[in-house]
PDB file of C-alpha atoms and ligand atoms in Angstrom:
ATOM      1  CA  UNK A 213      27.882  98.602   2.890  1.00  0.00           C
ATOM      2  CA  UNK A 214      24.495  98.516   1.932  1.00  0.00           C
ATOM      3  CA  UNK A 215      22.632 101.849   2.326  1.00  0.00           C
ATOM      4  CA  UNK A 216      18.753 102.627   2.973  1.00  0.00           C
ATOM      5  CA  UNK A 217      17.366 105.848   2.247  1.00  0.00           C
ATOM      6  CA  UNK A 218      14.649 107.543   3.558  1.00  0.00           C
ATOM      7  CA  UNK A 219      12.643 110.028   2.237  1.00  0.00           C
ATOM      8  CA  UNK A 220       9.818 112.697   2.347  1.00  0.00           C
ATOM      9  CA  UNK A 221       9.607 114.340  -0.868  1.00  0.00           C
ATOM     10  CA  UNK A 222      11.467 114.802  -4.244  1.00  0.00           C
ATOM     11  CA  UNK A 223      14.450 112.770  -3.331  1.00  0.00           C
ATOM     12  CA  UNK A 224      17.130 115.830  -4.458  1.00  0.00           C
ATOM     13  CA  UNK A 225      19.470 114.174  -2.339  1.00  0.00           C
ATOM     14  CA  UNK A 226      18.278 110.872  -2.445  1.00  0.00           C
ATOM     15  CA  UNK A 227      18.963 111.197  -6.216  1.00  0.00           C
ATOM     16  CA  UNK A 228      23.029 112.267  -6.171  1.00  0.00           C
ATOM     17  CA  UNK A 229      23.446 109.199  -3.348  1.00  0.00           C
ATOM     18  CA  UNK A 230      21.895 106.679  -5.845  1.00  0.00           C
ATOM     19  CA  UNK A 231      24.200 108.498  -9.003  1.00  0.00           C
ATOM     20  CA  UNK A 232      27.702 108.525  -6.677  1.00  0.00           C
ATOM     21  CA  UNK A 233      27.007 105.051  -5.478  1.00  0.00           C
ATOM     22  CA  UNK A 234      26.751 103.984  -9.400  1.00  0.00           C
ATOM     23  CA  UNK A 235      30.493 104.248  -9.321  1.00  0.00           C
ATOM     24  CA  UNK A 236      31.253 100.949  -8.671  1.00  0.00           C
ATOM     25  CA  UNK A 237      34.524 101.864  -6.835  1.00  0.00           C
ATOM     26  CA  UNK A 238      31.771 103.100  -4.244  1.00  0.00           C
ATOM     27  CA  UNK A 239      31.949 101.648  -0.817  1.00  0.00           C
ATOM     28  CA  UNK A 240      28.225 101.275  -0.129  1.00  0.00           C
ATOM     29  CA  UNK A 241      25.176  99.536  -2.873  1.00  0.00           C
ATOM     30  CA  UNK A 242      21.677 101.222  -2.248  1.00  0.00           C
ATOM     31  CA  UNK A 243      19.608  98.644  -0.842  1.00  0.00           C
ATOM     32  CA  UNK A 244      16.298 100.683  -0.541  1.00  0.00           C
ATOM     33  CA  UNK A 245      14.508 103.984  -0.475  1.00  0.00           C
ATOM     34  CA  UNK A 246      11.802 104.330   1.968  1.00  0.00           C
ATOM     35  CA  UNK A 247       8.994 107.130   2.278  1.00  0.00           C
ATOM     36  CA  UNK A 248       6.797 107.736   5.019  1.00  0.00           C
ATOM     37  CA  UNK A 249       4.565 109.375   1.756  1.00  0.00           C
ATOM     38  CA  UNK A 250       3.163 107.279  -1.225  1.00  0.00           C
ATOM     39  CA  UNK A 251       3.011 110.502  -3.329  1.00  0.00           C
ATOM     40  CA  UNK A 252       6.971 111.488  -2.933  1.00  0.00           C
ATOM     41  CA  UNK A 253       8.273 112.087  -5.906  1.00  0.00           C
ATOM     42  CA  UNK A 254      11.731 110.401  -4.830  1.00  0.00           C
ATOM     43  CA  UNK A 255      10.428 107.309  -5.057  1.00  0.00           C
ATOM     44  CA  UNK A 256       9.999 107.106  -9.242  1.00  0.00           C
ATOM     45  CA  UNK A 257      13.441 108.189  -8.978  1.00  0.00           C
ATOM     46  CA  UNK A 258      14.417 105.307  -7.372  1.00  0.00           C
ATOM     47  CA  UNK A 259      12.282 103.241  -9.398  1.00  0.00           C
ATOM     48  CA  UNK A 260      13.802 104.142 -12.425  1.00  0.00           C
ATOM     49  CA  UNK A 261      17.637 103.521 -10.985  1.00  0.00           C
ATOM     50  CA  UNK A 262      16.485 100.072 -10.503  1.00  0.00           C
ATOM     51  CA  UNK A 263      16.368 100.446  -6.567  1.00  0.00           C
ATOM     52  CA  UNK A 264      13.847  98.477  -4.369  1.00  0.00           C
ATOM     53  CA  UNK A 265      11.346 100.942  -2.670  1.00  0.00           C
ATOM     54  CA  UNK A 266       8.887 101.078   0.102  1.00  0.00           C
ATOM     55  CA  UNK A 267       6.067 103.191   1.448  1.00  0.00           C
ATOM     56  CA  UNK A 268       5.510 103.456   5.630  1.00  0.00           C
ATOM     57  CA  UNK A 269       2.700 105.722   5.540  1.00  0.00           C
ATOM     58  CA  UNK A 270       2.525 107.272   9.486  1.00  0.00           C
ATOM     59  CA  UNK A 271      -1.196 108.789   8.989  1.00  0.00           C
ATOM     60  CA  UNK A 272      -2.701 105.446   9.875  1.00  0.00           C
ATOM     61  CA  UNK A 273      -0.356 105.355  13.283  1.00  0.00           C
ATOM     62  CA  UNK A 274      -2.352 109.021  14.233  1.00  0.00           C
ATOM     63  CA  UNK A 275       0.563 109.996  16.484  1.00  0.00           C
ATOM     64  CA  UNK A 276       1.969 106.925  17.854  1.00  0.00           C
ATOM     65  CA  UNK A 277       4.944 106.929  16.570  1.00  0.00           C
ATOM     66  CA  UNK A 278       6.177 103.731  18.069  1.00  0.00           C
ATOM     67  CA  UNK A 279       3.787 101.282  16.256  1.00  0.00           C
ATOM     68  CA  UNK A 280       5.101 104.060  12.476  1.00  0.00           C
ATOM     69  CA  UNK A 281       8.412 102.947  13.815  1.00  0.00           C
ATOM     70  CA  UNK A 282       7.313  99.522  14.187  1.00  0.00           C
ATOM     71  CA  UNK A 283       6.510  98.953  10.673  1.00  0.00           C
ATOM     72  CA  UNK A 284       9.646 101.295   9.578  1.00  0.00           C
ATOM     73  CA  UNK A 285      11.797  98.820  11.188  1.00  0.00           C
ATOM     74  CA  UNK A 286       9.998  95.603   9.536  1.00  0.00           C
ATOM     75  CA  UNK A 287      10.475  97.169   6.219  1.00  0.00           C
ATOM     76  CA  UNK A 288      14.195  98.313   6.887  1.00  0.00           C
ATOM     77  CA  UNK A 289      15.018  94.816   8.306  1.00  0.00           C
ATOM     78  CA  UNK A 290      14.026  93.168   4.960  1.00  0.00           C
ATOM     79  CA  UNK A 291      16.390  95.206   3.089  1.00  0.00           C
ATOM     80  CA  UNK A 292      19.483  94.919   5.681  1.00  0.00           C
ATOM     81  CA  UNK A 293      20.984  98.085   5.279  1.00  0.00           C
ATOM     82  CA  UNK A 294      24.201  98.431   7.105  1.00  0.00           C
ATOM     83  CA  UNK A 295      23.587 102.152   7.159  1.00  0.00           C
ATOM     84  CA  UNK A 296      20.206 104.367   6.856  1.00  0.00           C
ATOM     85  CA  UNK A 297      20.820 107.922   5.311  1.00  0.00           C
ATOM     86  CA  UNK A 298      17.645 110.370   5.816  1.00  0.00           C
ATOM     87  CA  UNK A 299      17.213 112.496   3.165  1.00  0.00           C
ATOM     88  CA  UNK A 300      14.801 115.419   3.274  1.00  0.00           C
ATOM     89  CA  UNK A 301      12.983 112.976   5.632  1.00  0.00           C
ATOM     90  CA  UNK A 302      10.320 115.134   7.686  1.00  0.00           C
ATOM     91  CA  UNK A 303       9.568 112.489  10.311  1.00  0.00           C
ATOM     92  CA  UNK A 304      10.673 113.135  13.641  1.00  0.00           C
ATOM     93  CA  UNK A 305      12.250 109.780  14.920  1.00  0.00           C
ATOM     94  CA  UNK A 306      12.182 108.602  18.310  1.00  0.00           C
ATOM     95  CA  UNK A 307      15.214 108.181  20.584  1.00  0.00           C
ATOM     96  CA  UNK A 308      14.188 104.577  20.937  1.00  0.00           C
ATOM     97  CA  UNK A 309      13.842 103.815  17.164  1.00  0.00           C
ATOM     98  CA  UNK A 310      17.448 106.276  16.681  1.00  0.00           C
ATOM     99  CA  UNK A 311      19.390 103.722  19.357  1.00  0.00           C
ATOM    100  CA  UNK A 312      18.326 100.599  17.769  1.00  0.00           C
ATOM    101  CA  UNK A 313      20.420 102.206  14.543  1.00  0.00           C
ATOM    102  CA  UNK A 314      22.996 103.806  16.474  1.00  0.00           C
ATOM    103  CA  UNK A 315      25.934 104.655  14.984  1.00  0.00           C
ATOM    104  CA  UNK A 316      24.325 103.554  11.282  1.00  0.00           C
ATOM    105  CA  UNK A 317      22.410 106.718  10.667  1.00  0.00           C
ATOM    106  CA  UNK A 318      23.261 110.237   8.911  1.00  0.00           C
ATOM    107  CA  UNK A 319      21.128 112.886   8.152  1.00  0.00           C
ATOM    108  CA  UNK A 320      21.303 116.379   6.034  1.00  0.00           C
ATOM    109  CA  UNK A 321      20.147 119.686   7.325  1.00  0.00           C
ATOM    110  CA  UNK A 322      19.959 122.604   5.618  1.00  0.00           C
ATOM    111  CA  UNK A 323      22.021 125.226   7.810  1.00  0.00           C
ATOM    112  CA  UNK A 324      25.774 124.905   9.563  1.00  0.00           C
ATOM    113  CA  UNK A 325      24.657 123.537  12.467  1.00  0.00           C
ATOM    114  CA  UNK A 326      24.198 123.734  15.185  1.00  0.00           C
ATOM    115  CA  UNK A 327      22.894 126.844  13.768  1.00  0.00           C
ATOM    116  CA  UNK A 328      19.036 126.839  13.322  1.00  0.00           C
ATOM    117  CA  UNK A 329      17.854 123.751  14.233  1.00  0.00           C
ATOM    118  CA  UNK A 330      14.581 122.650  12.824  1.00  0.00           C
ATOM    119  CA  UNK A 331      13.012 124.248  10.336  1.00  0.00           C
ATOM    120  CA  UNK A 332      13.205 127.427   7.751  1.00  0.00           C
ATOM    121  CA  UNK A 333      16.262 127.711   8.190  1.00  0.00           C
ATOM    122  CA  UNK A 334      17.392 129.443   4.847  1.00  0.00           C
ATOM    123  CA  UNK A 335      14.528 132.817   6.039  1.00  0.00           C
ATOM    124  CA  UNK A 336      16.075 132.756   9.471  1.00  0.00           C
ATOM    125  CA  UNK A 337      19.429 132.739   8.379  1.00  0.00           C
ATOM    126  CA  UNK A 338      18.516 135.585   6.311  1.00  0.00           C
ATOM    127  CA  UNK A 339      16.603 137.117   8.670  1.00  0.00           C
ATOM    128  CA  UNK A 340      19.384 137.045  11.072  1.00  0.00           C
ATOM    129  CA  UNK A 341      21.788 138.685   8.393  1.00  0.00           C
ATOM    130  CA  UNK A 342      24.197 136.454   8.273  1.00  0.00           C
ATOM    131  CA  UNK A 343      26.725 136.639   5.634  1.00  0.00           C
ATOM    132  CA  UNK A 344      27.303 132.701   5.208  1.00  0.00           C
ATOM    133  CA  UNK A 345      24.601 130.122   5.106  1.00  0.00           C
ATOM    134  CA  UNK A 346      25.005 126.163   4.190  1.00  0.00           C
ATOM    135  CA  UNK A 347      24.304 122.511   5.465  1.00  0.00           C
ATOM    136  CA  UNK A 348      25.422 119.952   7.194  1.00  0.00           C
ATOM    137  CA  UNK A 349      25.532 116.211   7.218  1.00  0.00           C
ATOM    138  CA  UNK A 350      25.686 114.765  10.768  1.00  0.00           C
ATOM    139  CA  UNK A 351      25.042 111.265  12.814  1.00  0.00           C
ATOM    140  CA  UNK A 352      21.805 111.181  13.978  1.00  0.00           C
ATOM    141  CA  UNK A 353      21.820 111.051  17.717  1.00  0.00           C
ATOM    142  CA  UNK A 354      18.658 111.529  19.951  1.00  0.00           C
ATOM    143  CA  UNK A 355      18.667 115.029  19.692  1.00  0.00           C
ATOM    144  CA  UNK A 356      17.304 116.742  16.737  1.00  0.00           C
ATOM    145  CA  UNK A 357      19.294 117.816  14.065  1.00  0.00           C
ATOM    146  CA  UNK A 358      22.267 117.400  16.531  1.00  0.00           C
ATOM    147  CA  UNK A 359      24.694 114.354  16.371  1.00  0.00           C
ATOM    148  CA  UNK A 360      28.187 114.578  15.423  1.00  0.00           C
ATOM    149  CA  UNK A 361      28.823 116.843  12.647  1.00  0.00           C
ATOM    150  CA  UNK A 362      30.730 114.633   9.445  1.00  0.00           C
ATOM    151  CA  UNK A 363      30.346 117.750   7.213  1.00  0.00           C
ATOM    152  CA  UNK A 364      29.493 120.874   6.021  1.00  0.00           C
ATOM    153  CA  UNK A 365      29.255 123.003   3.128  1.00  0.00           C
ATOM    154  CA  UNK A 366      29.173 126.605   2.775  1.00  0.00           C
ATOM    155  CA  UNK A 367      27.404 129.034   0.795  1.00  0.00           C
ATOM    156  CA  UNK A 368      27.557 133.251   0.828  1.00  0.00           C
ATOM    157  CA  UNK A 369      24.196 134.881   1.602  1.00  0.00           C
ATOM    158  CA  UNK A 370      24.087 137.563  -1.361  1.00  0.00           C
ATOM    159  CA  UNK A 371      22.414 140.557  -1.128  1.00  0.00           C
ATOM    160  CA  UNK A 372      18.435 140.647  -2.379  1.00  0.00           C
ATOM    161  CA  UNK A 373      18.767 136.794  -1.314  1.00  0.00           C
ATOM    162  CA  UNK A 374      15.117 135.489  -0.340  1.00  0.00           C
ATOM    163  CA  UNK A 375      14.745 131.903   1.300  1.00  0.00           C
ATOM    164  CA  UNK A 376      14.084 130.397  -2.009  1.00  0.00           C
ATOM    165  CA  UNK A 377      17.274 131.795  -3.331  1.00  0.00           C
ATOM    166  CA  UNK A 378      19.025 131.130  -0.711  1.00  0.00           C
ATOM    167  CA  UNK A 379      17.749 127.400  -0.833  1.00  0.00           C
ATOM    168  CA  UNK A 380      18.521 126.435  -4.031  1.00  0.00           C
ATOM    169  CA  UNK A 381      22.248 127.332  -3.775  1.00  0.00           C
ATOM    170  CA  UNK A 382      22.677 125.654  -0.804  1.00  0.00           C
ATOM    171  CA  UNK A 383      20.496 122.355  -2.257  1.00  0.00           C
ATOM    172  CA  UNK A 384      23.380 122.585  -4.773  1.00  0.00           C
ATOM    173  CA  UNK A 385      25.881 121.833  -1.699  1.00  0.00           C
ATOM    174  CA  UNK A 386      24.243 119.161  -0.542  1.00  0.00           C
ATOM    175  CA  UNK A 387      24.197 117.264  -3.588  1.00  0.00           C
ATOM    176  CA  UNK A 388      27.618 117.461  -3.289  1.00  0.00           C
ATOM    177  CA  UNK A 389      28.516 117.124   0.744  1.00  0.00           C
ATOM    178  CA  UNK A 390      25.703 113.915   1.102  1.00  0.00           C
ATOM    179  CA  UNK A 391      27.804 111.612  -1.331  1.00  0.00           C
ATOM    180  CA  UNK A 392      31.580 112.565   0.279  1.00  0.00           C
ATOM    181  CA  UNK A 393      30.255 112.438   3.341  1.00  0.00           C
ATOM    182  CA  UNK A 394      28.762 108.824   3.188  1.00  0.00           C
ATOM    183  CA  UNK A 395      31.907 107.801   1.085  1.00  0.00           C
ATOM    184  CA  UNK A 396      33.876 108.746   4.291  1.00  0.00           C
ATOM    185  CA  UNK A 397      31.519 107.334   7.250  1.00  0.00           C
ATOM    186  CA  UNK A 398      31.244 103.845   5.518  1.00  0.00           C
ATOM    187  CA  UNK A 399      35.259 103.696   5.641  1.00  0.00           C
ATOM    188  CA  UNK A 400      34.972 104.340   8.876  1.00  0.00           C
ATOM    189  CA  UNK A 401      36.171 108.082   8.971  1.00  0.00           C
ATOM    190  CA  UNK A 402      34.772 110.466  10.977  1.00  0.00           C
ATOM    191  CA  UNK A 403      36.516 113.856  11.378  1.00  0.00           C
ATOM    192  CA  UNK A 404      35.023 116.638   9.690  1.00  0.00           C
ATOM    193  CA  UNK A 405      35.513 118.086   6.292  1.00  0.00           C
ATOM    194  CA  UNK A 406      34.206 121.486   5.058  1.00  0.00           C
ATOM    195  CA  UNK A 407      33.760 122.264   1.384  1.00  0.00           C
ATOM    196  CA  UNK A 408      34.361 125.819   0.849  1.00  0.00           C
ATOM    197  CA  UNK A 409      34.779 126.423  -2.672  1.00  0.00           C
ATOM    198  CA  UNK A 410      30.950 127.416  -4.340  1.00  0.00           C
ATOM    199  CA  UNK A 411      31.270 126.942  -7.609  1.00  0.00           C
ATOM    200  CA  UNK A 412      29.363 129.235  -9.891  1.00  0.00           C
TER     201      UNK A 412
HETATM  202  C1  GRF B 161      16.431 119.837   1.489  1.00  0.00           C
HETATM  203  O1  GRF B 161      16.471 121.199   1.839  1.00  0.00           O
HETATM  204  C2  GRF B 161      17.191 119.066   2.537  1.00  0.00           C
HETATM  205  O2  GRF B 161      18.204 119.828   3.143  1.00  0.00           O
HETATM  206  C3  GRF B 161      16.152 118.759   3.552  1.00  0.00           C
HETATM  207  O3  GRF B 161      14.997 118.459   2.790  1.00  0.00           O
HETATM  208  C4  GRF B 161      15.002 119.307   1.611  1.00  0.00           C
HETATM  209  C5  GRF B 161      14.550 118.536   0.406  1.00  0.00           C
HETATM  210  O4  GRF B 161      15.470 117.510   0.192  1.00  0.00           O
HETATM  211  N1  GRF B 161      16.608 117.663   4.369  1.00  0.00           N
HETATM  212  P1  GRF B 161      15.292 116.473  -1.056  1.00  0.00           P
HETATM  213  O5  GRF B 161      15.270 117.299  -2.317  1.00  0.00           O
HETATM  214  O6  GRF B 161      13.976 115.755  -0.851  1.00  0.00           O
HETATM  215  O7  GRF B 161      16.493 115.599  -0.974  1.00  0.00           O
END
């Protein structure tokens, strides 16, 4: 299956995708990596694995986010991705442009949804005490950060945690739930695993 990825920012996640599908045993080939930013830092990344890459800049769109979408979908439908994986992608998407990928489209959040939704997530989980924390991979659906949960990864919330603490050991779970769980949706599985085990 060929596999576009879209990003905001460093591409952490973009980045173990691009390494797992080197593996040539890998069910899906990147076909591109998109930003809605020409300054993310994903996209030399990308660049240097040898994968095509685009920029969509919304700013010009001021709002409408149809005629962003627009041009998203031009530069998606040159690369014919089978499926579109957003990865620390800070647009919010439309339910229009979502149905016209329906069923193609995954997306990581940082919590165990449907936990805290949206954003901060890793301060509110602390700020709500909780004891475990992590994130989740789910289809994208036309609700926010909802859609059918594929998988999740837990972390423990350790005492003197702050959110940036917090964030970098669960960004270190989603380097490793992102890759499984596109392995599994592009063979067409879609009950939901959990990895529990946090190494050190
Ligand atoms: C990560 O916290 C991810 O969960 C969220 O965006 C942040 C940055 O991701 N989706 P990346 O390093 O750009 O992949």
């Amino acid at each position: 299956a060929r596999v576009a990825i879209l990003i905001s920012g460093g591409g952490s996640n973009m980045s173990a995708l691009l390494d797992d599908m080197a593996d040539p045993d890998h069910p899906c080939e990147p076909a591109l990596v998109l930003s809605n930013r020409a300054d993310a830092g994903g996209l030399a990344k990308a660049a240097a694995r040898g994968v095509a890459t685009a920029v969509v800049d919304h700013r010009p769109h001021k709002g409408d986010r149809h005629a962003f979408e627009a041009e998203l979908n031009e530069a998606l439908a040159a690369a014919r991705p089978d499926l579109i994986c957003l990865a620390g992608f800070m647009r919010v998407l439309t339910p229009e442009f979502v149905a016209g990928h329906a069923g193609k489209m995954l997306n990581i959040h940082p919590s165990l949804l449907p936990l805290f939704p949206g954003l901060h997530t890793h301060a509110r989980a602390i700020e709500a005490g909780c004891a475990v924390h992590g994130c989740t991979v789910h289809e994208v659906t036309g609700e926010l950060d909802l859609g059918p949960i594929l998988g999740q990864a837990v972390v423990p919330v350790l005492p003197g945690d702050d959110a940036d603490a917090l964030a970098a050991r669960v960004l270190r779970q989603e380097h490793r739930l992102y890759p499984q769980a596109l392995r599994r949706f592009a063979v067409g599985k879609r009950e939901p695993f959990a990895i529990l085990d946090q190494p050190a």
